[in-house]
XYZ file of N, CA and C in Angstrom:
384
model
N 0.846 -1.179 0.000
C 0.000 0.000 0.000
C 0.891 1.242 0.000
N 0.554 2.166 -0.831
C 1.209 3.467 -0.818
C 0.275 4.426 -0.088
N 0.778 5.028 0.966
C 0.044 6.089 1.653
C 0.681 7.412 1.251
N -0.117 8.283 0.654
C 0.371 9.601 0.268
C -0.315 10.633 1.142
N 0.478 11.389 1.887
C -0.058 12.376 2.816
C 0.293 13.770 2.329
N -0.737 14.551 2.080
C -0.559 15.884 1.522
C -1.697 16.786 1.985
N -1.452 18.067 1.936
C -2.459 19.037 2.363
C -3.429 19.397 1.259
N -3.019 19.193 0.011
C -3.890 19.517 -1.120
C -3.457 18.710 -2.334
N -4.332 18.637 -3.316
C -4.024 17.899 -4.532
C -2.837 18.554 -5.236
N -1.962 17.726 -5.802
C -0.763 18.248 -6.456
C -0.285 17.280 -7.536
N 0.817 17.636 -8.197
C 1.366 16.787 -9.258
C 1.773 15.411 -8.744
N 2.342 15.358 -7.541
C 2.750 14.073 -6.979
C 1.554 13.142 -6.813
N 0.451 13.679 -6.332
C -0.751 12.852 -6.167
C -1.159 12.249 -7.500
N -1.180 13.064 -8.533
C -1.552 12.575 -9.866
C -0.617 11.466 -10.330
N 0.672 11.678 -10.154
C 1.660 10.681 -10.597
C 1.537 9.381 -9.792
N 1.341 9.493 -8.498
C 1.247 8.299 -7.650
C -0.023 7.512 -7.971
N -1.128 8.218 -8.174
C -2.376 7.527 -8.529
C -2.223 6.781 -9.847
N -1.553 7.410 -10.819
C -1.359 6.751 -12.115
C -0.566 5.455 -11.959
N 0.432 5.453 -11.093
C 1.318 4.292 -10.931
C 0.745 3.271 -9.958
N 0.094 3.748 -8.905
C -0.436 2.879 -7.845
C -1.924 3.186 -7.637
N -2.798 2.683 -8.502
C -4.211 3.062 -8.421
C -4.880 2.706 -7.093
N -4.357 1.750 -6.356
C -4.945 1.369 -5.076
C -4.410 2.148 -3.899
N -3.658 3.209 -4.170
C -3.040 3.985 -3.090
C -4.089 4.679 -2.234
N -3.650 5.198 -1.105
C -4.552 5.877 -0.182
C -3.993 7.268 0.100
N -4.767 8.303 -0.201
C -4.344 9.688 0.041
C -5.020 10.204 1.300
N -4.221 10.799 2.177
C -4.712 11.311 3.453
C -4.068 12.657 3.746
N -4.642 13.362 4.708
C -4.051 14.603 5.205
C -3.059 14.218 6.303
N -1.870 14.827 6.335
C -0.879 14.446 7.353
C -1.232 14.967 8.742
N -1.951 14.147 9.495
C -2.300 14.519 10.867
C -2.432 13.255 11.719
N -2.691 13.453 12.995
C -2.783 12.328 13.916
C -3.892 11.351 13.564
N -5.009 11.855 13.077
C -6.117 10.984 12.694
C -5.707 10.047 11.555
N -4.935 10.563 10.619
C -4.465 9.731 9.507
C -3.527 8.638 9.998
N -2.668 8.967 10.953
C -1.797 7.928 11.527
C -2.638 6.831 12.155
N -3.708 7.214 12.819
C -4.592 6.234 13.435
C -5.244 5.346 12.378
N -5.651 5.936 11.255
C -6.240 5.164 10.157
C -5.232 4.134 9.645
N -3.984 4.544 9.479
C -2.942 3.633 8.996
C -2.699 2.525 10.023
N -2.604 2.887 11.288
C -2.409 1.883 12.351
C -3.540 0.857 12.364
N -4.772 1.344 12.244
C -5.930 0.446 12.275
C -5.930 -0.506 11.079
N -5.596 -0.005 9.900
C -5.537 -0.867 8.719
C -4.473 -1.940 8.889
N -3.358 -1.576 9.468
C -2.284 -2.542 9.712
C -2.702 -3.559 10.759
N -3.293 -3.104 11.853
C -3.724 -3.996 12.926
C -4.796 -4.979 12.445
N -5.654 -4.533 11.539
C -6.714 -5.389 11.003
C -6.197 -6.359 9.940
N -4.918 -6.245 9.584
C -4.345 -7.111 8.566
C -4.673 -6.682 7.150
N -5.279 -5.505 6.996
C -5.620 -5.008 5.663
C -4.383 -4.558 4.898
N -3.344 -4.182 5.635
C -2.102 -3.698 5.042
C -0.946 -4.460 5.685
N -0.148 -5.122 4.857
C 1.015 -5.838 5.380
C 2.322 -5.224 4.885
N 2.239 -4.509 3.768
C 3.402 -3.817 3.218
C 2.983 -2.391 2.920
N 3.902 -1.437 3.159
C 3.550 -0.051 2.840
C 4.781 0.798 2.631
N 4.559 1.858 1.885
C 5.506 2.949 1.729
C 4.728 4.212 2.067
N 5.320 5.044 2.894
C 4.672 6.283 3.303
C 5.353 7.434 2.568
N 4.539 8.215 1.867
C 5.039 9.341 1.085
C 4.372 10.602 1.634
N 5.184 11.585 2.015
C 4.660 12.818 2.602
C 5.132 14.003 1.767
N 4.175 14.853 1.382
C 4.523 16.078 0.671
C 4.884 17.130 1.713
N 6.142 17.568 1.685
C 6.636 18.542 2.674
C 6.632 19.963 2.118
N 6.093 20.146 0.921
C 6.106 21.451 0.284
C 5.016 22.395 0.749
N 4.067 21.883 1.505
C 2.964 22.714 1.990
C 2.888 22.571 3.507
N 2.527 23.639 4.177
C 2.346 23.612 5.636
C 3.535 22.954 6.348
N 4.739 23.512 6.214
C 5.921 22.835 6.746
C 5.891 22.580 8.257
N 5.383 23.494 9.047
C 5.365 23.275 10.502
C 4.438 22.136 10.889
N 3.237 22.122 10.301
C 2.291 21.044 10.576
C 2.829 19.711 10.060
N 3.499 19.762 8.927
C 4.075 18.547 8.365
C 5.172 18.012 9.278
N 5.991 18.887 9.835
C 7.025 18.449 10.780
C 6.395 17.794 12.000
N 5.297 18.348 12.487
C 4.608 17.740 13.629
C 4.140 16.329 13.271
N 3.591 16.181 12.087
C 3.156 14.855 11.646
C 4.343 13.895 11.563
N 5.431 14.339 10.941
C 6.605 13.472 10.790
C 7.200 13.100 12.141
N 7.143 14.002 13.107
C 7.625 13.681 14.450
C 6.738 12.619 15.105
N 5.420 12.712 14.897
C 4.511 11.672 15.415
C 4.802 10.336 14.740
N 5.040 10.370 13.438
C 5.359 9.155 12.699
C 6.661 8.542 13.209
N 7.678 9.381 13.415
C 8.978 8.895 13.895
C 8.874 8.292 15.287
N 7.942 8.791 16.081
C 7.769 8.293 17.449
C 7.008 6.969 17.490
N 6.360 6.609 16.396
C 5.613 5.350 16.332
C 6.593 4.252 15.927
N 6.993 3.432 16.873
C 8.011 2.415 16.629
C 7.714 1.505 15.451
N 6.455 1.182 15.244
C 6.092 0.278 14.157
C 6.065 0.996 12.807
N 5.282 2.059 12.706
C 5.156 2.754 11.424
C 6.467 3.404 10.982
N 7.274 3.811 11.934
C 8.552 4.451 11.584
C 9.505 3.489 10.887
N 9.229 2.196 10.963
C 10.121 1.219 10.332
C 9.846 1.043 8.837
N 8.762 1.614 8.343
C 8.426 1.483 6.923
C 9.140 2.548 6.091
N 9.370 2.252 4.807
C 10.024 3.240 3.940
C 9.257 4.559 3.906
N 10.023 5.645 3.945
C 9.457 6.988 3.973
C 10.082 7.821 2.866
N 9.242 8.443 2.062
C 9.681 9.374 1.028
C 9.114 10.742 1.363
N 9.954 11.754 1.307
C 9.521 13.138 1.476
C 9.654 13.811 0.118
N 8.547 14.300 -0.405
C 8.522 14.901 -1.740
C 7.954 16.312 -1.640
N 8.111 17.072 -2.704
C 7.474 18.380 -2.794
C 8.252 19.537 -2.201
N 9.344 19.246 -1.523
C 10.150 20.313 -0.945
C 11.041 20.970 -1.990
N 11.384 22.202 -1.736
C 12.265 22.935 -2.648
C 13.702 22.420 -2.507
N 14.478 22.505 -3.580
C 15.863 22.043 -3.525
C 16.692 22.717 -2.429
N 16.401 23.995 -2.128
C 17.209 24.696 -1.138
C 16.939 24.252 0.305
N 15.890 23.470 0.537
C 15.623 22.969 1.887
C 15.734 21.445 1.973
N 16.157 20.819 0.891
C 16.279 19.364 0.878
C 17.206 18.871 1.993
N 18.331 19.517 2.162
C 19.285 19.057 3.185
C 18.710 19.212 4.591
N 17.903 20.237 4.816
C 17.270 20.404 6.138
C 16.317 19.251 6.434
N 15.505 18.875 5.451
C 14.590 17.750 5.643
C 15.383 16.463 5.858
N 16.466 16.293 5.107
C 17.270 15.071 5.241
C 17.927 14.993 6.606
N 18.413 16.119 7.119
C 19.020 16.132 8.450
C 17.994 15.830 9.534
N 16.796 16.373 9.382
C 15.753 16.169 10.383
C 15.185 14.754 10.347
N 15.152 14.147 9.162
C 14.557 12.815 8.999
C 15.509 11.953 8.163
N 16.623 11.525 8.764
C 17.658 10.812 8.005
C 17.207 9.469 7.424
N 16.148 8.892 7.971
C 15.656 7.614 7.446
C 14.887 7.787 6.141
N 14.551 9.014 5.797
C 13.700 9.281 4.628
C 14.514 9.417 3.347
N 13.857 9.098 2.267
C 14.379 9.369 0.933
C 13.767 10.709 0.531
N 14.566 11.773 0.534
C 14.062 13.122 0.267
C 14.249 13.441 -1.211
N 13.144 13.836 -1.852
C 13.148 14.117 -3.289
C 12.760 15.568 -3.503
N 13.630 16.315 -4.157
C 13.336 17.708 -4.514
C 13.426 17.839 -6.029
N 12.497 18.561 -6.598
C 12.491 18.778 -8.047
C 13.281 20.047 -8.337
N 14.399 19.878 -9.036
C 15.260 21.029 -9.324
C 15.224 21.420 -10.800
N 14.137 21.033 -11.462
C 13.942 21.401 -12.866
C 12.450 21.657 -13.061
N 12.052 21.956 -14.262
C 10.628 22.147 -14.534
C 9.912 20.806 -14.287
N 8.747 20.828 -13.637
C 8.048 19.564 -13.339
C 7.809 18.672 -14.556
N 7.648 19.278 -15.743
C 7.445 18.463 -16.945
C 8.710 17.720 -17.347
N 9.869 18.185 -16.877
C 11.139 17.546 -17.202
C 11.579 16.557 -16.139
N 10.944 16.590 -14.981
C 11.353 15.742 -13.865
C 11.018 14.274 -14.134
N 11.909 13.392 -13.733
C 11.731 11.954 -13.951
C 10.958 11.332 -12.773
N 9.648 11.578 -12.760
C 8.800 10.992 -11.716
C 8.910 9.469 -11.732
N 9.023 8.901 -12.923
C 9.051 7.448 -13.044
C 10.197 6.820 -12.250
N 11.349 7.473 -12.237
C 12.474 6.934 -11.488
C 12.168 6.885 -9.983
N 11.542 7.921 -9.477
C 11.193 7.969 -8.049
C 10.091 6.952 -7.748
N 9.091 6.879 -8.611
C 8.007 5.920 -8.406
C 8.537 4.486 -8.472
N 9.520 4.243 -9.306
C 10.137 2.917 -9.376
C 10.853 2.584 -8.069
N 11.506 3.579 -7.462
C 12.152 3.353 -6.156
C 11.096 3.036 -5.097
N 9.975 3.740 -5.148
C 8.888 3.451 -4.201
C 8.397 2.016 -4.381
N 8.193 1.647 -5.635
C 7.728 0.288 -5.924
C 8.733 -0.754 -5.452
N 10.008 -0.481 -5.660
C 11.055 -1.403 -5.215
C 11.038 -1.540 -3.698
N 10.902 -0.426 -2.985
C 10.860 -0.474 -1.514
C 9.640 -1.256 -1.028
N 8.547 -1.161 -1.754
C 7.348 -1.919 -1.420
C 7.588 -3.408 -1.651
N 8.192 -3.758 -2.783
C 8.463 -5.161 -3.119
C 9.480 -5.791 -2.173
N 10.411 -5.017 -1.655
C 11.421 -5.545 -0.730
C 10.798 -6.088 0.547
N 9.563 -5.714 0.835
C 8.902 -6.144 2.061
C 8.220 -7.504 1.917
N 8.272 -8.110 0.771
C 7.632 -9.430 0.558
C 8.348 -10.490 1.338
């Protein structure tokens, strides 16, 4: 399962839906973490990659990521941080070293979304 957490619809959401039609999009907050925990506890989800758009609402997003990091179980799953500007990529990486931080440093039409989505898919498959 791909969980994509974002504050609003964006290019990443479109790309992820195209590649992973069964994905689940949520708002990055405590209630969403509870939804993910419940799906896992019920056995509905056995493999997952968590993708968080850090380009919007950075303070609230940091609060969410801190809650995620504090959850011993969910924090063990692959984490991708997308949507951040190139000039803050290193800050996100320092704050969340377990994450794969992706910043688009070219026009979005030129960006190789497929390469990143392939890495997500690979991280999901590694959990088999």
